[in-house]
GROMACS .gro file of C-alpha atoms in nm:
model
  288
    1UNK     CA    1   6.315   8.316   8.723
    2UNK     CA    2   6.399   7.996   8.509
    3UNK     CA    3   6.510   7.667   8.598
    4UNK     CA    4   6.838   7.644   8.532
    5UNK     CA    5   6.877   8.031   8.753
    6UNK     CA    6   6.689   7.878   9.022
    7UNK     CA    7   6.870   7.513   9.009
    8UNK     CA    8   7.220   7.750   8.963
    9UNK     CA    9   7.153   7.931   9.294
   10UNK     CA   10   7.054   7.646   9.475
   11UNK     CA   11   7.399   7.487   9.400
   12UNK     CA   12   7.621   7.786   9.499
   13UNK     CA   13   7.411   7.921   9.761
   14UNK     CA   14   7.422   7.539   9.892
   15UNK     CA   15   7.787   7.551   9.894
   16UNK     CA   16   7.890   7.887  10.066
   17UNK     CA   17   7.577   7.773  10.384
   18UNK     CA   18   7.784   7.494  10.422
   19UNK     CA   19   8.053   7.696  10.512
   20UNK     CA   20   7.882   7.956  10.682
   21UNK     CA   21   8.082   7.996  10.998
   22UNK     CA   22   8.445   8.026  10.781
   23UNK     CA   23   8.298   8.272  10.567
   24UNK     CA   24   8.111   8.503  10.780
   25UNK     CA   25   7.987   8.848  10.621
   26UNK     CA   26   8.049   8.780  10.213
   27UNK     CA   27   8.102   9.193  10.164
   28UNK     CA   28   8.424   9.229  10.431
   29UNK     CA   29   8.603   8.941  10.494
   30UNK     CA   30   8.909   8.960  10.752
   31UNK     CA   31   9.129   9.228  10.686
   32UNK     CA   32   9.058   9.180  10.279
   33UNK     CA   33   8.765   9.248  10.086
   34UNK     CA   34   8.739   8.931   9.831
   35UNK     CA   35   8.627   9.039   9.461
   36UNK     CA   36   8.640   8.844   9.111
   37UNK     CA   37   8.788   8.916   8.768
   38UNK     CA   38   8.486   8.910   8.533
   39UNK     CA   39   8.209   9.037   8.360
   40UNK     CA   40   8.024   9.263   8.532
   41UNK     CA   41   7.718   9.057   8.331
   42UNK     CA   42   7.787   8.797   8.568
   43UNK     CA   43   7.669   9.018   8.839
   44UNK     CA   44   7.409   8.790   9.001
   45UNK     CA   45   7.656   8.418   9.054
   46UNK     CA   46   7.920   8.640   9.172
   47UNK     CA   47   7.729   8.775   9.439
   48UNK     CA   48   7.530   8.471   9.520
   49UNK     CA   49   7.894   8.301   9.518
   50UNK     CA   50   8.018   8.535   9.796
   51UNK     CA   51   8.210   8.763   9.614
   52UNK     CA   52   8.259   9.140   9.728
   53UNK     CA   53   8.298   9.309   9.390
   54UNK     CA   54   8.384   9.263   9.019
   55UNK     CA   55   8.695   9.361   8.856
   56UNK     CA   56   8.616   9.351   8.475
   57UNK     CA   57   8.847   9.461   8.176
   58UNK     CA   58   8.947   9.808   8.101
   59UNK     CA   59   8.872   9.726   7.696
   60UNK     CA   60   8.564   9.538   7.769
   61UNK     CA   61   8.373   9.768   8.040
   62UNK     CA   62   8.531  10.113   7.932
   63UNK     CA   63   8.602  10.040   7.611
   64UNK     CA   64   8.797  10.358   7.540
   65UNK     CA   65   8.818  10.314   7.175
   66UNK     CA   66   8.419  10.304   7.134
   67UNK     CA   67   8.182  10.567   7.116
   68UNK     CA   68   8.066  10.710   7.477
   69UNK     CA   69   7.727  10.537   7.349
   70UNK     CA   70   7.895  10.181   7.340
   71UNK     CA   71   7.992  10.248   7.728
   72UNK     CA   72   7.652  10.393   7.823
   73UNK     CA   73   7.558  10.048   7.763
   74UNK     CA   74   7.776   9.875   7.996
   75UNK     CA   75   7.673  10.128   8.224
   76UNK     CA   76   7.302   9.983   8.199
   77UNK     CA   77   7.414   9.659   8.308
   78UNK     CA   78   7.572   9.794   8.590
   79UNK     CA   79   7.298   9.991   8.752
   80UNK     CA   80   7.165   9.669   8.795
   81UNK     CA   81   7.490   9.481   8.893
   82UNK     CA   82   7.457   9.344   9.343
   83UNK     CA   83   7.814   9.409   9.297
   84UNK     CA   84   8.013   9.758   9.279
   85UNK     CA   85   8.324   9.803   9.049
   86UNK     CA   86   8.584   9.945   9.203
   87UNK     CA   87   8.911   9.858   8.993
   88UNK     CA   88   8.947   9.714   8.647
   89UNK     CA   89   9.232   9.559   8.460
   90UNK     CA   90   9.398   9.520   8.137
   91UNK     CA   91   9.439   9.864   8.079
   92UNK     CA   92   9.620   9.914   7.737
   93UNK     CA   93   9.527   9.687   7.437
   94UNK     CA   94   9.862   9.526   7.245
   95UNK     CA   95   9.928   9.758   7.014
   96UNK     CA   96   9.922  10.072   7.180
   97UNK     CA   97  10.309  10.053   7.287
   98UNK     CA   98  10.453  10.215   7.602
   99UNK     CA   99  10.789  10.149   7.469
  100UNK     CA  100  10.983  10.072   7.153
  101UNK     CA  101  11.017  10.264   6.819
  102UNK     CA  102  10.620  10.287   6.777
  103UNK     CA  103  10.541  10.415   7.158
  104UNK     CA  104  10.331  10.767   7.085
  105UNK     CA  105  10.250  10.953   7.374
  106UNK     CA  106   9.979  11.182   7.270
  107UNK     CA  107   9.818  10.827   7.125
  108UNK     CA  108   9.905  10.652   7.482
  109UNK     CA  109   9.756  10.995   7.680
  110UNK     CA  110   9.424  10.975   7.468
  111UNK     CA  111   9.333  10.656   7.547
  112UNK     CA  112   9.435  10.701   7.883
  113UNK     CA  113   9.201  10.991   8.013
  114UNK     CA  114   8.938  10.883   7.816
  115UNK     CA  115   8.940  10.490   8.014
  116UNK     CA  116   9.058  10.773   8.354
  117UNK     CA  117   8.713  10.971   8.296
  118UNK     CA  118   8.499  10.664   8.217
  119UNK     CA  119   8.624  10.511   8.513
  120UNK     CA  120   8.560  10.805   8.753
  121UNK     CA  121   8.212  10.803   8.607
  122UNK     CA  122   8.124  10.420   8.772
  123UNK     CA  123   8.327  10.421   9.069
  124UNK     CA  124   8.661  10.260   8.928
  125UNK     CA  125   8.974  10.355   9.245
  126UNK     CA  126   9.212  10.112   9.077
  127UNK     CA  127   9.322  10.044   8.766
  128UNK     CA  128   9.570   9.760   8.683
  129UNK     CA  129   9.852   9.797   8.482
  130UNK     CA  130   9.978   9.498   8.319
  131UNK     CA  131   9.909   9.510   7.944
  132UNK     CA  132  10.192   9.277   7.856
  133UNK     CA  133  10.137   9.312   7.475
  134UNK     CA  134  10.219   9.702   7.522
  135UNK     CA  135  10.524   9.673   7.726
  136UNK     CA  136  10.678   9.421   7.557
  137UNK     CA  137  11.008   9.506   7.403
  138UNK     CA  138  11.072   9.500   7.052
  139UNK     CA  139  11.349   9.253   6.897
  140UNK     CA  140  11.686   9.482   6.909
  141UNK     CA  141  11.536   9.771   7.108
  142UNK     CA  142  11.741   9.857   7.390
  143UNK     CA  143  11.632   9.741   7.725
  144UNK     CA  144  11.752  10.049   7.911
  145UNK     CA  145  11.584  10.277   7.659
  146UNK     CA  146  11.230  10.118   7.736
  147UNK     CA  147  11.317  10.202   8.085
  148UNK     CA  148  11.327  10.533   7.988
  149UNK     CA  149  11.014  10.518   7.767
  150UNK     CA  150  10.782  10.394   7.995
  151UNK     CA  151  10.892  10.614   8.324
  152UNK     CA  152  10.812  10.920   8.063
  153UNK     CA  153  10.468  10.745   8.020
  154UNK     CA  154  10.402  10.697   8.377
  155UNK     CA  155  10.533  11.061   8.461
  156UNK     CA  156  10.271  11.175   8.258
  157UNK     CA  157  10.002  10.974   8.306
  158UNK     CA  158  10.003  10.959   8.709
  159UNK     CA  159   9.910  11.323   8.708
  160UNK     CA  160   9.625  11.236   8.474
  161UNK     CA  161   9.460  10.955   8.647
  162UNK     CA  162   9.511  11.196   8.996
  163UNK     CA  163   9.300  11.431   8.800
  164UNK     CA  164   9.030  11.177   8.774
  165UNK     CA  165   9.093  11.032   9.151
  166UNK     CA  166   9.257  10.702   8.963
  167UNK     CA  167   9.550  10.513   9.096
  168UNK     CA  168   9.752  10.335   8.863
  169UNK     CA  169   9.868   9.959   8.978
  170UNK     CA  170  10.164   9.839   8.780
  171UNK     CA  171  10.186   9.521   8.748
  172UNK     CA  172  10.444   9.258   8.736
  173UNK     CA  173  10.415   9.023   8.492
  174UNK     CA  174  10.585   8.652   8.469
  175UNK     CA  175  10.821   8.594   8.143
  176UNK     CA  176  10.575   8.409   7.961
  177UNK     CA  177  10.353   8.701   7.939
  178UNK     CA  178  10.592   8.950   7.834
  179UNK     CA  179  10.975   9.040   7.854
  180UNK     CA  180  10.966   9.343   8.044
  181UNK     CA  181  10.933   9.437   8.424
  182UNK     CA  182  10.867   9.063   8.519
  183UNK     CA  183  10.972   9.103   8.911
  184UNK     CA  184  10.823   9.349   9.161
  185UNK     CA  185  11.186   9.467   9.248
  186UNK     CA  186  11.225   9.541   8.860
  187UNK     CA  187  10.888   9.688   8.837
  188UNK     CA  188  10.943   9.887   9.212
  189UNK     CA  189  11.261  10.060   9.041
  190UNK     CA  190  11.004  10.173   8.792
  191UNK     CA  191  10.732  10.303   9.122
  192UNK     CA  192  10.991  10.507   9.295
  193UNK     CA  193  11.146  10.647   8.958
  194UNK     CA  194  10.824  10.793   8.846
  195UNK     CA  195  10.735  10.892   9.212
  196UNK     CA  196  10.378  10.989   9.193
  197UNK     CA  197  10.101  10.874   9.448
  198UNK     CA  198   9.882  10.800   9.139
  199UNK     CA  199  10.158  10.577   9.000
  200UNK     CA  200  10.141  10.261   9.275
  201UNK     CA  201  10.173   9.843   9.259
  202UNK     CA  202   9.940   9.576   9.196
  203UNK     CA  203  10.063   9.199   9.405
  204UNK     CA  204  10.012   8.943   9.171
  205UNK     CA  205  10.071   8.637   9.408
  206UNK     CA  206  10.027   8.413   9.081
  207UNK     CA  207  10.252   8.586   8.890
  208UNK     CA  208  10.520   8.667   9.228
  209UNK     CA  209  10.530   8.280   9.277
  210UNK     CA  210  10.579   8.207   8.887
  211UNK     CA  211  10.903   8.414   8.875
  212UNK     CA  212  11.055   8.221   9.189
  213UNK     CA  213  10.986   8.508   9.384
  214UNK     CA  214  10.889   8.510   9.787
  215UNK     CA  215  10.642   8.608  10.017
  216UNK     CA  216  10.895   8.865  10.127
  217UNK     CA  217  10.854   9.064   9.829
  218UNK     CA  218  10.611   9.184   9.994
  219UNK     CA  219  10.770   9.386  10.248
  220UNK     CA  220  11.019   9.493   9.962
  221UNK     CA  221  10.664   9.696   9.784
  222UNK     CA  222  10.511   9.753  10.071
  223UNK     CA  223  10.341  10.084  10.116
  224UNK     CA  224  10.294  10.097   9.713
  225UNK     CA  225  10.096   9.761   9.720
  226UNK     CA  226   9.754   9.915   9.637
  227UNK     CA  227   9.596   9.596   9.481
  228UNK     CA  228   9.618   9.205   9.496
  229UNK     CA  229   9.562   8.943   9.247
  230UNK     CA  230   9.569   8.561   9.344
  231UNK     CA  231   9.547   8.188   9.201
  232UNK     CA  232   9.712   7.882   9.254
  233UNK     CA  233  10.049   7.834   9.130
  234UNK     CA  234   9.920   7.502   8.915
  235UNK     CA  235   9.714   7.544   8.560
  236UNK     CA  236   9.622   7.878   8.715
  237UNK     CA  237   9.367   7.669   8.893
  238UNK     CA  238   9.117   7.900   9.133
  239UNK     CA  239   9.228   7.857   9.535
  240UNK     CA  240   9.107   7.597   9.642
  241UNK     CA  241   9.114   7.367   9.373
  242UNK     CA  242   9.485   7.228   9.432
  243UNK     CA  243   9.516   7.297   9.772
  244UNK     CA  244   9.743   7.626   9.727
  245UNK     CA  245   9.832   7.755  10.092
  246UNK     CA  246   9.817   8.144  10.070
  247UNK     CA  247   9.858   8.204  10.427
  248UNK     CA  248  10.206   8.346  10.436
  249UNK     CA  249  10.154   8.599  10.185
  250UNK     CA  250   9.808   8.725  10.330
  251UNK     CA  251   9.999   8.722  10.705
  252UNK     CA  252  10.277   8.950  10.506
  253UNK     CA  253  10.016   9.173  10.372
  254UNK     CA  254   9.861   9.221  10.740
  255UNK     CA  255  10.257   9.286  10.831
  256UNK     CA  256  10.270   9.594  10.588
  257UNK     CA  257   9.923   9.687  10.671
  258UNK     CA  258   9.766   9.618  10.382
  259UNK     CA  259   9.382   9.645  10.427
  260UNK     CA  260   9.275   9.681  10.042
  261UNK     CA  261   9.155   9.406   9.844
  262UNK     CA  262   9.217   9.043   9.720
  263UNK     CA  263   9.080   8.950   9.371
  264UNK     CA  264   9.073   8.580   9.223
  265UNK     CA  265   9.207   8.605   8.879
  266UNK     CA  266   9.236   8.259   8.754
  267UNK     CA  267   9.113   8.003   8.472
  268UNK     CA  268   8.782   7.862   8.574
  269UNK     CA  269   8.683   7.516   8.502
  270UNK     CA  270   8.375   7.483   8.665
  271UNK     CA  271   8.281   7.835   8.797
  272UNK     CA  272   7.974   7.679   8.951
  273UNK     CA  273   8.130   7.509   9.188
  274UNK     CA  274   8.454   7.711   9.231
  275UNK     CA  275   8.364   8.025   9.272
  276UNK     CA  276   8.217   8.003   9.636
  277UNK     CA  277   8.497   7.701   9.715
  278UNK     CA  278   8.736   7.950   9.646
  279UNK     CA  279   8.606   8.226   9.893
  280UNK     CA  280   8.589   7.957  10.149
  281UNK     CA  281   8.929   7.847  10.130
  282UNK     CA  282   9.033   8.195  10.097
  283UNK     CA  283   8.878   8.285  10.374
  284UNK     CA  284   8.965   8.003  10.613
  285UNK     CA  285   9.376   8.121  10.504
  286UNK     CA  286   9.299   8.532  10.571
  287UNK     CA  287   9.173   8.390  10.961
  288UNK     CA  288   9.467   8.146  11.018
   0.00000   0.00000   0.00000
């Protein structure tokens, strides 16, 4: 092991000891399990940081638009990974529309099983569904038309990720990111249209909290909540590094039930040293 490994795991193991006693066991934490969006390269600080999976890209780990040999190679990296993968994110790339005069279904459906079967190969429950560039509706195109576009998509593909044991997690996205489906009452309209177990929400509290939006959205999704995303409302800062309370919003989660998982998705400025600060404060708000 080199140096710098050794001097990097003295730091973050350093931090998380101590905090021992507010973290407890790193792999089940409270009622949440705590994972990471990442690189499941990063295998080894994520771990050692206290982390209780990965959730990498859908175009960077399956990489549905590469040869099955590109993906066996990602799949080398994770046989050694201390970390399983059990949802991914940033499912559709940009220009494979879900709505607008360019959406192609057979096009959106191909792409689809083929990420659905790579998936099911590794582990993958959950699979996020923002993919802002995809939804995002054209100049001119009619709003209530897209509606229509995208609940054919999901009709259609929630029976296809079923096939492959694959939940879908729409999620909402703030206004910056794209102009369609930006609340989770807008996006819930589009949950119970489609009306498919496969076809389910991911709780963005980032993203939630951008749009204005309350804690009691949660009991609005409830049951279809399937995933959770957090960061602090500020520079999209990791917990912990403002001082972002999150307590009200994990208490509503235990209200509905909600026993799934929690991932940090947020712009790292010194991962070193916020990756385990952000399990710890994390953790100290899930046992409040």
């Amino acid at each position: 092991m080199s140096t710098s490994i050794s001097r990097r795991t003295f730091v973050v193991r350093s931090i998380v000891a101590g905090t021992a006693l507010a973290i407890g066991h790193r792999f089940r934490i409270g009622a949440f399990a705590i994972g990471v969006c990442g690189s499941v390269d990063d295998h080894a600080l994520f771990a050692d940081s206290g982390y209780a999976y990965i959730e990498p890209t859908v175009q960077r780990f399956l990489m549905p638009e590469q040869p099955v040999s590109a993906f066996e190679q990602k799949l080398k990296i994770l046989e050694a990974s201390k970390l399983p993968v059990p949802v991914a994110n940033q499912f559709l790339p940009g220009p494979l529309k879900v709505v607008g005069p360019d959406m192609n279904l057979d096009a959106v459906l191909t792409y689809a099983e083929t990420a659905f079967s790579r998936a099911q190969r590794v582990g993958i429950e959950h699979i996020v569904f923002g993919s802002g560039g995809a939804r995002h509706i054209p100049t001119g195109f009619p709003k209530e038309a897209a509606y229509g576009q995208i609940t054919e998509v999901l009709q259609a593909m929630g029976p296809l990720a079923a096939t492959y044991g694959i939940t879908l997690c729409l999620e909402p996205l703030r206004h910056q990111e794209t102009n369609f489906l930006n609340t989770v009452p807008e996006m819930m309209e589009i949950v119970n249209g489609v009306n498919h177990p496969a076809v389910q929400l991911t709780f963005d509290i980032y993203h939630v909290t951008q749009e204005g939006r309350s804690a009691s959205d949660v009991a609005l999704a409830g049951a279809s909540i399937r995933h959770c995303h957090v960061a602090e409302d500020t520079d999209r800062a990791a917990p912990g590094v403002h001082g972002d309370d999150f307590t009200a919003w994990f208490q509503a989660l235990d209200a509905i039930g909600y026993t799934g998982r929690v991932s940090v998705e947020c712009r790292w400025q010194d991962r070193l040293h916020e990756l385990p600060r952000a399990v710890v404060a994390l953790t100290r708000q899930m046992g409040k």
